[in-house]
PDB file of C-alpha atoms and ligand atoms in Angstrom:
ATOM      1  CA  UNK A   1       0.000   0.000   0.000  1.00  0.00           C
ATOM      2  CA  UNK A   2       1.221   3.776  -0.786  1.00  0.00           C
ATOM      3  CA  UNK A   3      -0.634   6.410   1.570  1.00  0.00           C
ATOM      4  CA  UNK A   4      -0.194   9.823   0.006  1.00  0.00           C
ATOM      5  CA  UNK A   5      -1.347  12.529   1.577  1.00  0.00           C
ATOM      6  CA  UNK A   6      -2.652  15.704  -0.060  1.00  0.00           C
ATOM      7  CA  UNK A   7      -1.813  18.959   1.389  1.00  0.00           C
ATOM      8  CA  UNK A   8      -1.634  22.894   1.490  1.00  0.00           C
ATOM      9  CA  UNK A   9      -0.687  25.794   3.219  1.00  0.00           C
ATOM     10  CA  UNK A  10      -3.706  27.366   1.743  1.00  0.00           C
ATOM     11  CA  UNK A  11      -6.948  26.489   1.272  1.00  0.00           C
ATOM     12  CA  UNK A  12      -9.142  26.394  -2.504  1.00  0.00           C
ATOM     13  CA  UNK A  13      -6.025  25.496  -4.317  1.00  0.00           C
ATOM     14  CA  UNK A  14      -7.463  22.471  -5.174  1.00  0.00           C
ATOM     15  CA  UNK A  15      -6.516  19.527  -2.869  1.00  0.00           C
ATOM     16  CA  UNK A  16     -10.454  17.778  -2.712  1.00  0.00           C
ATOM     17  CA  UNK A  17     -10.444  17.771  -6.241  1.00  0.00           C
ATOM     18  CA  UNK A  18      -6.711  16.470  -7.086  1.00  0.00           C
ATOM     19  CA  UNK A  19      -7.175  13.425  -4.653  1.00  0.00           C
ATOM     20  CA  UNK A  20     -10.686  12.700  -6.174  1.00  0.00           C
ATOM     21  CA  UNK A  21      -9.823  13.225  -9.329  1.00  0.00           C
ATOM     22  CA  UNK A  22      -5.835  11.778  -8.995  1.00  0.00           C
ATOM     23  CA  UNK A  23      -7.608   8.387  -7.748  1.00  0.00           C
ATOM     24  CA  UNK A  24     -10.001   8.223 -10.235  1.00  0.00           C
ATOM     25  CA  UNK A  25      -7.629   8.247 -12.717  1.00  0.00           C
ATOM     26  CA  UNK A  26      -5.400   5.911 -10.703  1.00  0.00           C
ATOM     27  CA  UNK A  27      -8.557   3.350 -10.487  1.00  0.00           C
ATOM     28  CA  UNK A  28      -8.477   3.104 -14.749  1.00  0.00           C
ATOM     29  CA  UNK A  29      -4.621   2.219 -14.475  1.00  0.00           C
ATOM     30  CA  UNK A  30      -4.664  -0.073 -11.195  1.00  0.00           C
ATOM     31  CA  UNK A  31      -8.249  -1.781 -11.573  1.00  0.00           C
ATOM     32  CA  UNK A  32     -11.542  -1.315  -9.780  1.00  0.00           C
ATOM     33  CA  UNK A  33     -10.969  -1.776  -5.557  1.00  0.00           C
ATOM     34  CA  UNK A  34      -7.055  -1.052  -6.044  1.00  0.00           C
ATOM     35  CA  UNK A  35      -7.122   2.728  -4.728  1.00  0.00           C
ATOM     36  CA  UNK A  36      -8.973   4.082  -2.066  1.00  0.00           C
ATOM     37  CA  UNK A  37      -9.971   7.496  -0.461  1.00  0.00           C
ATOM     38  CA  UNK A  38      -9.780   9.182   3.009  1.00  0.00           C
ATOM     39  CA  UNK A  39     -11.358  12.292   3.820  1.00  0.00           C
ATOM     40  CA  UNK A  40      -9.839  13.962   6.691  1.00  0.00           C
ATOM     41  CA  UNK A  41     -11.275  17.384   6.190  1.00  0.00           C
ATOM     42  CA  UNK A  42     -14.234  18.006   8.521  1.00  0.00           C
ATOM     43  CA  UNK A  43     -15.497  19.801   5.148  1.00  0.00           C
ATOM     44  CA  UNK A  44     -16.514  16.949   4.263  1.00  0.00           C
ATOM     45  CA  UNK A  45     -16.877  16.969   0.208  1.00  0.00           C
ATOM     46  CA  UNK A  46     -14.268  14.331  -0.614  1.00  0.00           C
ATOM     47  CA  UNK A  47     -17.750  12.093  -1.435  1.00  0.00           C
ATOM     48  CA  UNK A  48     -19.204  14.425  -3.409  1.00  0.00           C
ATOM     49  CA  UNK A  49     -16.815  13.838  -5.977  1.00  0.00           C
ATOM     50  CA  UNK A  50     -17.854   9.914  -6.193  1.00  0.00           C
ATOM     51  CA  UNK A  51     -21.508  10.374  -6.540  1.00  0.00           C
ATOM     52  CA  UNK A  52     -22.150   9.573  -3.144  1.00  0.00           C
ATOM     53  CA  UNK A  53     -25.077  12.045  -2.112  1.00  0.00           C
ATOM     54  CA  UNK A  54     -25.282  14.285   1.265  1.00  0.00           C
ATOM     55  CA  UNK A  55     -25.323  11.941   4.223  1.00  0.00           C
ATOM     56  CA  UNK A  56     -26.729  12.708   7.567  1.00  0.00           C
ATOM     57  CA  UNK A  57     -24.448  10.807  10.641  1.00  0.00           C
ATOM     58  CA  UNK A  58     -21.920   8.213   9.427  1.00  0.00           C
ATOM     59  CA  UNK A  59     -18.457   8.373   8.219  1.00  0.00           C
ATOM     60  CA  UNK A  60     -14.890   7.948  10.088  1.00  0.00           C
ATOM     61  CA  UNK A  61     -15.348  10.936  12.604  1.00  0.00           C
ATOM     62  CA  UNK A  62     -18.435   9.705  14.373  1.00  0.00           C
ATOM     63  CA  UNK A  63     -17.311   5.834  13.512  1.00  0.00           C
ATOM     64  CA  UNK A  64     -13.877   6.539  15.334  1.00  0.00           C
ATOM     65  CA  UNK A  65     -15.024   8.368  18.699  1.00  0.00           C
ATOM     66  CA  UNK A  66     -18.024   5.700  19.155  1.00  0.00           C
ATOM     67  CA  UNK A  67     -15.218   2.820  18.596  1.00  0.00           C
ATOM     68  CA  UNK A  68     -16.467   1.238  15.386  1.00  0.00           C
ATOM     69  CA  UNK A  69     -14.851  -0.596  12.412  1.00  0.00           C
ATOM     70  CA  UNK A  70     -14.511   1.893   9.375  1.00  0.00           C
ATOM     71  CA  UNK A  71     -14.803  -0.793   7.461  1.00  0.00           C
ATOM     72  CA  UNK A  72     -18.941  -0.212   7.936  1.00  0.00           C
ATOM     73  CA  UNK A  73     -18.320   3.235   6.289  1.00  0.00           C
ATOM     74  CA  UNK A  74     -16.400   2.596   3.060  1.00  0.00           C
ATOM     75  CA  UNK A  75     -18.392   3.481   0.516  1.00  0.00           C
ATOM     76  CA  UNK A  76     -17.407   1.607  -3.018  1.00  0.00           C
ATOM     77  CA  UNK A  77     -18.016   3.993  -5.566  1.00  0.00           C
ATOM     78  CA  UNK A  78     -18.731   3.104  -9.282  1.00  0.00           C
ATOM     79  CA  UNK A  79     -15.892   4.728 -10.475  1.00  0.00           C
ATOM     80  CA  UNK A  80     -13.400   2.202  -9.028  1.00  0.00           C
ATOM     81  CA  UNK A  81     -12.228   4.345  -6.332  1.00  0.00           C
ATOM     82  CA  UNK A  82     -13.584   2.683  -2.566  1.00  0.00           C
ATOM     83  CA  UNK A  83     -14.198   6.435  -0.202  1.00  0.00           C
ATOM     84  CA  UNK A  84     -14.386   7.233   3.148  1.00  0.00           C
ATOM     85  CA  UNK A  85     -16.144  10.096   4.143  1.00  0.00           C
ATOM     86  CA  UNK A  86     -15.893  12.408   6.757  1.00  0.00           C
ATOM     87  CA  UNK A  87     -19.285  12.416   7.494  1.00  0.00           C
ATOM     88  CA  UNK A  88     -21.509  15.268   8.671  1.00  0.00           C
ATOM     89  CA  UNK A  89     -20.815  15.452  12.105  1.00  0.00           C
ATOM     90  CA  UNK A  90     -21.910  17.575  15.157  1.00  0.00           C
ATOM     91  CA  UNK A  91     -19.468  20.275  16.671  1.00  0.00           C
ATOM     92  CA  UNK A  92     -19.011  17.839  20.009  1.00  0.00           C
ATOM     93  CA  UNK A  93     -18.294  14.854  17.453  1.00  0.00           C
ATOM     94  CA  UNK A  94     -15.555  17.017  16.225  1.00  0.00           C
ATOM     95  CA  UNK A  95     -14.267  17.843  19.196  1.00  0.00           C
ATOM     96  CA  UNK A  96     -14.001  14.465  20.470  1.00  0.00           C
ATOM     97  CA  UNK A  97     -12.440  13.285  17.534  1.00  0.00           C
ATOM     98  CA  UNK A  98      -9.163  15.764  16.814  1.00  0.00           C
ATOM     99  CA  UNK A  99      -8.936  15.222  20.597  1.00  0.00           C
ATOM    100  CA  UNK A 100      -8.583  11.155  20.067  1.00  0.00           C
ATOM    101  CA  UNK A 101      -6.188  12.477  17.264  1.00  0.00           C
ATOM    102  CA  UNK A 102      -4.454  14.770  19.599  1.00  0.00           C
ATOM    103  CA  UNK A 103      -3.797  11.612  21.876  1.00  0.00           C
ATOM    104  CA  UNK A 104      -2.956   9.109  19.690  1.00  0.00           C
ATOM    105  CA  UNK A 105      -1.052  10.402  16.723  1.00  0.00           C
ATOM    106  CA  UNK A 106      -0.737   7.090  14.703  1.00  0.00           C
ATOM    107  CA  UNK A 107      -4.786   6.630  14.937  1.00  0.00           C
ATOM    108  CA  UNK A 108      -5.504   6.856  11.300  1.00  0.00           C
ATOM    109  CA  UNK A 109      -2.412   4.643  10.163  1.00  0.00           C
ATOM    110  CA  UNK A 110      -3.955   2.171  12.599  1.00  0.00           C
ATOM    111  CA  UNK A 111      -7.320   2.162  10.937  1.00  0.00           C
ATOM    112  CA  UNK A 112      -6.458   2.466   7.497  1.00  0.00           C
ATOM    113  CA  UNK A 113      -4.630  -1.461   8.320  1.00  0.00           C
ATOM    114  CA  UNK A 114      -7.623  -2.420  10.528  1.00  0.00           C
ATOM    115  CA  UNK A 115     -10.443  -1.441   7.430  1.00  0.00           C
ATOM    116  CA  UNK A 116      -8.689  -3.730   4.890  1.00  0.00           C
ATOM    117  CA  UNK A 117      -7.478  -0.327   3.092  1.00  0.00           C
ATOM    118  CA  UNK A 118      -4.037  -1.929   3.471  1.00  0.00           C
ATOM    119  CA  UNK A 119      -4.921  -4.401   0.676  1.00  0.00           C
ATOM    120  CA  UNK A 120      -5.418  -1.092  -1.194  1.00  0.00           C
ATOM    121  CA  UNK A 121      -2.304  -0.167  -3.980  1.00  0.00           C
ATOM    122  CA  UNK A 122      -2.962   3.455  -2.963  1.00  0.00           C
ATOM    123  CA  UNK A 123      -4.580   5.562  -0.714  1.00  0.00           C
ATOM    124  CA  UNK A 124      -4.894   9.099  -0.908  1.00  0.00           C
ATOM    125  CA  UNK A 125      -6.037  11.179   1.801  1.00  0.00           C
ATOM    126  CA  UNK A 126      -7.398  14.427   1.808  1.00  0.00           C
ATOM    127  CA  UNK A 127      -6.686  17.050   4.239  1.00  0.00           C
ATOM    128  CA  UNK A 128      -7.971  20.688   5.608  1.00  0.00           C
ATOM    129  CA  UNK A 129      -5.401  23.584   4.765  1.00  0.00           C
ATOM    130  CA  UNK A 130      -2.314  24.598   6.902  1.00  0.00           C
ATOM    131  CA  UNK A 131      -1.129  22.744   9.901  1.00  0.00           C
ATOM    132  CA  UNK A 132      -3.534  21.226  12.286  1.00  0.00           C
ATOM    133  CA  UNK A 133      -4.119  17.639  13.849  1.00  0.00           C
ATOM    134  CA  UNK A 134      -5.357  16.451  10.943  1.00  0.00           C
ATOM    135  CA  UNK A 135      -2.325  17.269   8.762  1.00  0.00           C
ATOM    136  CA  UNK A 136       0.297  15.847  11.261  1.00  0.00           C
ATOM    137  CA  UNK A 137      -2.063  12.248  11.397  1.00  0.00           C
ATOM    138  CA  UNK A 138      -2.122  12.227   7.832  1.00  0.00           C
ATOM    139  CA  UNK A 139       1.789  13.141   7.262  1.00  0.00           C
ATOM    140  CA  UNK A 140       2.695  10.148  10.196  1.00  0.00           C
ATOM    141  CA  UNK A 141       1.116   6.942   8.119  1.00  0.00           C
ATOM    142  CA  UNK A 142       2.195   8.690   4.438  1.00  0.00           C
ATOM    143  CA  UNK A 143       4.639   7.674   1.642  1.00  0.00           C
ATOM    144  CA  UNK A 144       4.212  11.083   0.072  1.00  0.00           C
ATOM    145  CA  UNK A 145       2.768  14.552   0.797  1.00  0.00           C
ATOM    146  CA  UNK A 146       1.754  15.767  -2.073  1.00  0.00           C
ATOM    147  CA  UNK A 147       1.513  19.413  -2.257  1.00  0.00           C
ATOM    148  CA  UNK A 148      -1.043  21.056  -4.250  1.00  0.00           C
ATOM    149  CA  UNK A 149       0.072  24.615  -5.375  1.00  0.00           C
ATOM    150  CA  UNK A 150      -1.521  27.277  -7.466  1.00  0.00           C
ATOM    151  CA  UNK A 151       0.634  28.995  -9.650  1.00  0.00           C
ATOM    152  CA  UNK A 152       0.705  32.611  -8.543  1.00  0.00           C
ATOM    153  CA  UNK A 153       2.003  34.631  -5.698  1.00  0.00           C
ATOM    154  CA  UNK A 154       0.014  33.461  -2.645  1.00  0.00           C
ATOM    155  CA  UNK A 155       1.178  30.016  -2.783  1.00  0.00           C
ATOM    156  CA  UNK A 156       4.331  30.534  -3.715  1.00  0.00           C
ATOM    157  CA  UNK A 157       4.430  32.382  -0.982  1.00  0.00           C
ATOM    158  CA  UNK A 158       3.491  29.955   1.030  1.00  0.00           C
ATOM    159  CA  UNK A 159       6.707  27.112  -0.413  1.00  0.00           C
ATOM    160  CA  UNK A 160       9.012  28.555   3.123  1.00  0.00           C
ATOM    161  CA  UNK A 161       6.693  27.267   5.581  1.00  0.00           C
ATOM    162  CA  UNK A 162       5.564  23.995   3.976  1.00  0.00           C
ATOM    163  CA  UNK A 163       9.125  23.077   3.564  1.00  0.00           C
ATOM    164  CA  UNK A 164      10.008  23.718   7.211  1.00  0.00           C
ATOM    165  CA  UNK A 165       7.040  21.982   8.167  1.00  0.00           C
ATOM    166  CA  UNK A 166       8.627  19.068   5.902  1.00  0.00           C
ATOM    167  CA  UNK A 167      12.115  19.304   7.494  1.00  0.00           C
ATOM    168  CA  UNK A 168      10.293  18.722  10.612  1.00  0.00           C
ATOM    169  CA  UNK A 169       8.108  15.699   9.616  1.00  0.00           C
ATOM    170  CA  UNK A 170      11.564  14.326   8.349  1.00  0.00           C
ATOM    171  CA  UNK A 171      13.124  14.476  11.730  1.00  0.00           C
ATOM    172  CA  UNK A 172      10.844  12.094  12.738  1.00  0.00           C
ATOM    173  CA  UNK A 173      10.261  10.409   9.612  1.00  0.00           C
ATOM    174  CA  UNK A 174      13.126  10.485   7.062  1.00  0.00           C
ATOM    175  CA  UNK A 175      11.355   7.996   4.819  1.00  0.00           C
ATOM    176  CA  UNK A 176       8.670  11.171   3.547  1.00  0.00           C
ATOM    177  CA  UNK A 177       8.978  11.649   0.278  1.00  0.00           C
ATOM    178  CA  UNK A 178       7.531  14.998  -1.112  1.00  0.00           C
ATOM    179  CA  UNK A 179       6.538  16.574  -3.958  1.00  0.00           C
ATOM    180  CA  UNK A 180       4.599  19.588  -5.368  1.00  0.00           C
ATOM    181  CA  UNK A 181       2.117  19.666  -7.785  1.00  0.00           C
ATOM    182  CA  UNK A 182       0.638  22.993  -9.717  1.00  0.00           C
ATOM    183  CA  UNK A 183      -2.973  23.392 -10.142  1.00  0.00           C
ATOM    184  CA  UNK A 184      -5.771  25.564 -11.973  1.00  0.00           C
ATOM    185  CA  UNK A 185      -2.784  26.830 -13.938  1.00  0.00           C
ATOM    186  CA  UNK A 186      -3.405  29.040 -16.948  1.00  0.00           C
ATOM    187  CA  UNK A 187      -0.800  28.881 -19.998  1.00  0.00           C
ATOM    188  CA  UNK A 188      -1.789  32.549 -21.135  1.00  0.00           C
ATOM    189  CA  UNK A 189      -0.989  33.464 -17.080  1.00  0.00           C
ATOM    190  CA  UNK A 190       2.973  34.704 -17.227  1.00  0.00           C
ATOM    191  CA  UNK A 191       3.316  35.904 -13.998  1.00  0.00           C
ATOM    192  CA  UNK A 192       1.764  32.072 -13.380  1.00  0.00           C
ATOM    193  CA  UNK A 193       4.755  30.476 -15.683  1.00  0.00           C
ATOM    194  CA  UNK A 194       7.179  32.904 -13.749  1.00  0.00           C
ATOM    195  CA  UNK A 195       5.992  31.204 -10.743  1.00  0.00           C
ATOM    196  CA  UNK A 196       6.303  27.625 -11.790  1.00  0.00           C
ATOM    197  CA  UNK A 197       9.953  28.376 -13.566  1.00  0.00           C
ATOM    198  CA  UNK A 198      10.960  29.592 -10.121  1.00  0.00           C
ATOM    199  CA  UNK A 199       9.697  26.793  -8.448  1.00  0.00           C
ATOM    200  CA  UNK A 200      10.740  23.951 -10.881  1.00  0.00           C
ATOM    201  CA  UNK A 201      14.515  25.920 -10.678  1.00  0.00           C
ATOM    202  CA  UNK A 202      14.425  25.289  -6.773  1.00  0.00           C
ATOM    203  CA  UNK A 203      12.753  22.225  -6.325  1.00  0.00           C
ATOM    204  CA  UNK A 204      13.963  20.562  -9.428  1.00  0.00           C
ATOM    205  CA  UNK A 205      12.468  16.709  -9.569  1.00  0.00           C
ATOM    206  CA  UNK A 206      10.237  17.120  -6.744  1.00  0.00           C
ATOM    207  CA  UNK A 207       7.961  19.068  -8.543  1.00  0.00           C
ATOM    208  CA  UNK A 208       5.373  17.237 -10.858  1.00  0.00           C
ATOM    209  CA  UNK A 209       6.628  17.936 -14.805  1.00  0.00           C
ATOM    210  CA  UNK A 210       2.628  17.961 -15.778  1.00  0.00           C
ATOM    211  CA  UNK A 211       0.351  20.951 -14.345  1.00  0.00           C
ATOM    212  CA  UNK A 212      -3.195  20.203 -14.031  1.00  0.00           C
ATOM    213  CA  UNK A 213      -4.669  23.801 -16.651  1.00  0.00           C
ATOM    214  CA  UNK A 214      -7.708  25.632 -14.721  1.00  0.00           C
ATOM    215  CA  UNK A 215     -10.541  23.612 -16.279  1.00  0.00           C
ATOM    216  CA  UNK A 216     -13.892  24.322 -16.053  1.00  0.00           C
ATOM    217  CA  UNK A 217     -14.804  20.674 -16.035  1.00  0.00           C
ATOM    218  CA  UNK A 218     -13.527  20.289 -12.637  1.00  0.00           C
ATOM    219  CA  UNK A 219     -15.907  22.214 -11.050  1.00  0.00           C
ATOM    220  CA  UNK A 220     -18.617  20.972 -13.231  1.00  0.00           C
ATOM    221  CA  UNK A 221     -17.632  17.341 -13.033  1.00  0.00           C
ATOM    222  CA  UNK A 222     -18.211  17.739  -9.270  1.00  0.00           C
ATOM    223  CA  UNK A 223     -21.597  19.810 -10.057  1.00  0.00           C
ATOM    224  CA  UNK A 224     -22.693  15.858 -11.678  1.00  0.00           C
ATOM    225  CA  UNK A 225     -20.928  14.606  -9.007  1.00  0.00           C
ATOM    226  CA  UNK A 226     -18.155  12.298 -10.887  1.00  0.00           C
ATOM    227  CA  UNK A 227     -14.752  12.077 -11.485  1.00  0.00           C
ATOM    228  CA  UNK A 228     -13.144  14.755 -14.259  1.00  0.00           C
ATOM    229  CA  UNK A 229     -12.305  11.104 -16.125  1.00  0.00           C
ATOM    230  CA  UNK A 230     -16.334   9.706 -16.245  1.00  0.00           C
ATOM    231  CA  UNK A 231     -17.490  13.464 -17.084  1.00  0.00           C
ATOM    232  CA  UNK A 232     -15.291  14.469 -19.482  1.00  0.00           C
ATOM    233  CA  UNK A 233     -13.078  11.870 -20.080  1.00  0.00           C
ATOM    234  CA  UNK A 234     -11.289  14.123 -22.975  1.00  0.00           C
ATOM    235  CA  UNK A 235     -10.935  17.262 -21.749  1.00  0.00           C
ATOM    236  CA  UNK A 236      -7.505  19.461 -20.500  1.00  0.00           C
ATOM    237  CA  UNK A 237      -7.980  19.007 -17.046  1.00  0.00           C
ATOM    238  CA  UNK A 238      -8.413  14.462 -17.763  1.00  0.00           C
ATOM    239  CA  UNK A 239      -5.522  14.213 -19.708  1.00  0.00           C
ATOM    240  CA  UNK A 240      -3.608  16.099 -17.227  1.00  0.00           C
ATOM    241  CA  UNK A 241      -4.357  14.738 -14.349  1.00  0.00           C
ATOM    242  CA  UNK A 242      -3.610  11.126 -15.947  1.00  0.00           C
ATOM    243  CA  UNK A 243      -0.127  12.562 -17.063  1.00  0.00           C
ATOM    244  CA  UNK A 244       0.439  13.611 -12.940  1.00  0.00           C
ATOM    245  CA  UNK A 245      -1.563   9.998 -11.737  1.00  0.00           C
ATOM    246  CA  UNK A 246       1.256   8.119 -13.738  1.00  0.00           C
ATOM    247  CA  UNK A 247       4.480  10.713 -12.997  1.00  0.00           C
ATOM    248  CA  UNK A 248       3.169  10.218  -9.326  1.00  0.00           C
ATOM    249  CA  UNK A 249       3.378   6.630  -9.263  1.00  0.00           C
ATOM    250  CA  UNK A 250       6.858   6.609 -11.011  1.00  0.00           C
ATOM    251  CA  UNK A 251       8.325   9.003  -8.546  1.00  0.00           C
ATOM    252  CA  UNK A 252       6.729   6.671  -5.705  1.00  0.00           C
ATOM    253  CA  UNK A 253       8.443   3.056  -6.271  1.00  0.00           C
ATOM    254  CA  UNK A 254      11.894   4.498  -7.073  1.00  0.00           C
TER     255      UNK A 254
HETATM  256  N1  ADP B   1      -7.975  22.425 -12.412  1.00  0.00           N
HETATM  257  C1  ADP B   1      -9.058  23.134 -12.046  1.00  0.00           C
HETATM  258  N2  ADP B   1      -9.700  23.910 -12.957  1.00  0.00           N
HETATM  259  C2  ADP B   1     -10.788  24.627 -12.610  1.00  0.00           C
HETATM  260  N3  ADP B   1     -11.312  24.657 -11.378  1.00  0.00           N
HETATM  261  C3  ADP B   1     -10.714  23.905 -10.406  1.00  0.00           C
HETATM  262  C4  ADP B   1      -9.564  23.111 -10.693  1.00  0.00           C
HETATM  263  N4  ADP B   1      -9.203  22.474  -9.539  1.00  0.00           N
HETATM  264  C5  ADP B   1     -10.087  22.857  -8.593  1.00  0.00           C
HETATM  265  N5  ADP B   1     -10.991  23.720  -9.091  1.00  0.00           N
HETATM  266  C6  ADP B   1     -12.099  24.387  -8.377  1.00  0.00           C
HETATM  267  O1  ADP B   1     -11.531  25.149  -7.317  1.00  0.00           O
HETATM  268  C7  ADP B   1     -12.381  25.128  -6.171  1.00  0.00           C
HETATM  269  C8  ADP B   1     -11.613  24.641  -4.959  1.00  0.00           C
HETATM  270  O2  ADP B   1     -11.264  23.288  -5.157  1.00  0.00           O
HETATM  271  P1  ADP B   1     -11.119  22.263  -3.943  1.00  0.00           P
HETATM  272  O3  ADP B   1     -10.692  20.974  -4.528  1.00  0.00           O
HETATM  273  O4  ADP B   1     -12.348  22.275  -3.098  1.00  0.00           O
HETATM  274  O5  ADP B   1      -9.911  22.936  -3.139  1.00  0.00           O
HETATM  275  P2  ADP B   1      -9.352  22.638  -1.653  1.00  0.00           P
HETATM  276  O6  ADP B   1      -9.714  21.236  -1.320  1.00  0.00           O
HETATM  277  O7  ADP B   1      -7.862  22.835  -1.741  1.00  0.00           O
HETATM  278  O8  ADP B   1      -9.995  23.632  -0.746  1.00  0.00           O
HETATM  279  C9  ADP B   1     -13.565  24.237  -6.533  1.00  0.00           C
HETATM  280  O9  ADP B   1     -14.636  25.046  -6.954  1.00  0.00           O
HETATM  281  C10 ADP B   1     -13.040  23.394  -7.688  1.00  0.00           C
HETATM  282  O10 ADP B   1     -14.075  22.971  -8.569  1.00  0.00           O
HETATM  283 MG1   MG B   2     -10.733  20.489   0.313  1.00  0.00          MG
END
């Protein structure tokens, strides 16, 4: 099994949609069942993407603070990829659960083996922006962070602290690989090609050679409520993200 975990500094730059969309895509090169999904953003949207409609109660946060298996919450999508939601929790169900997270930091590496994920090729999980509880659970059980950046000055700004926050997590984990990915980017955009020279120039091979272009099937493919690959399996934004599925997957079993 490779666990890679998606992640920002920022939020909006596109992290729901690359792990939905990256596993999709995945799913048509590994076979139905071989990926799964975590969502581990109280957002919870990471469903959304797989058809699977709004869901009162449910999902790994309530599942993990009343103590039972997540394998009752995997939801097996018709698009190959098997998801985990969230679920639509109440403010105290939160609580309780980052503070179970709080206390026992290798929680969700623990379940993803106990919910038969581990027979999984890959699992991608999803994460809320910036640092929090969630981030450091997700970064302790991965094989790669993926970062998701846009290509403009915010989130370039944002490269200094994410790779101290990475020097960190390698301290305690020197097996973290990492790599960044660019998203929504525009081709007519130069200050957004300035941005991604730059980047490329100082993070040479760990940044993804294919961008995923600002598409507006992304957002529309989630409007249906499928994967960019079922909804338009021909447009920018589906070839792209097959070109950074399969550059992913090389830069993982080297
Ligand atoms: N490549 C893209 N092209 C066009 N719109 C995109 C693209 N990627 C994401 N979006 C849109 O950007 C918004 C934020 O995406 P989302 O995946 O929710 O970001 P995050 O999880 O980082 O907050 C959504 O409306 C989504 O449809
Ligand atoms: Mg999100």
């Amino acid at each position: 099994m490779i666990v890679i975990a998606v992640i920002s500094m920022k939020g909006g730059v596109g992290k729901t949609s690359a792990t939905a969309n990256i596993a999709a895509s995945l799913a048509k090169l590994l076979g139905n069942g071989a990926v799964g999904v975590i969502d581990l953003d109280p957002q919870n949207s990471l469903h959304l993407h797989f058809g699977q409609s709004f869901q009162v109660g449910g999902g790994l946060a309530a599942a993990s603070v009343m103590d039972t298996d997540w394998a009752d919450e995997i939801y097996c999508s018709e698009y190959g990829v098997d998801c985990v939601p969230y679920g639509d929790v109440t403010e105290q169900e939160r609580e309780a659960f980052e503070e179970l997270l709080e206390t026992q930091p290798e929680f969700i590496g623990k379940q993803l083996y106990a919910s038969g994920f581990a027979q999984k090729r890959v699992v991608l999980i999803d994460t809320p922006p910036g640092p929090s509880v969630y981030l450091r659970q997700a970064s302790q059980c991965a094989d790669v962070a993926l970062v998701v950046l846009l290509a403009d000055g915010g989130s370039y700004a944002t490269i200094p602290a994410m790779e101290t926050w990475l020097e960190e997590m390698h301290i305690k984990r020197p097996e973290l690989k990492s790599m960044y990915v660019f998203n929504q980017v525009d081709g007519m955009n130069a200050l957004g090609q300035d941005v991604i020279e730059v980047v490329r120039l100082h993070l040479t091979s760990r940044v993804v050679r294919s961008v995923i272009h600002v598409d507006e099937s992304v957002a529309e493919a989630l409007a249906f409520q499928k994967p960019v690959a079922a909804y338009a399996p021909h447009s920018q934004a589906s070839h792209d993200i097959d070109h950074v599925a399969k550059q992913l997957m090389q830069y993982v079993v080297q």
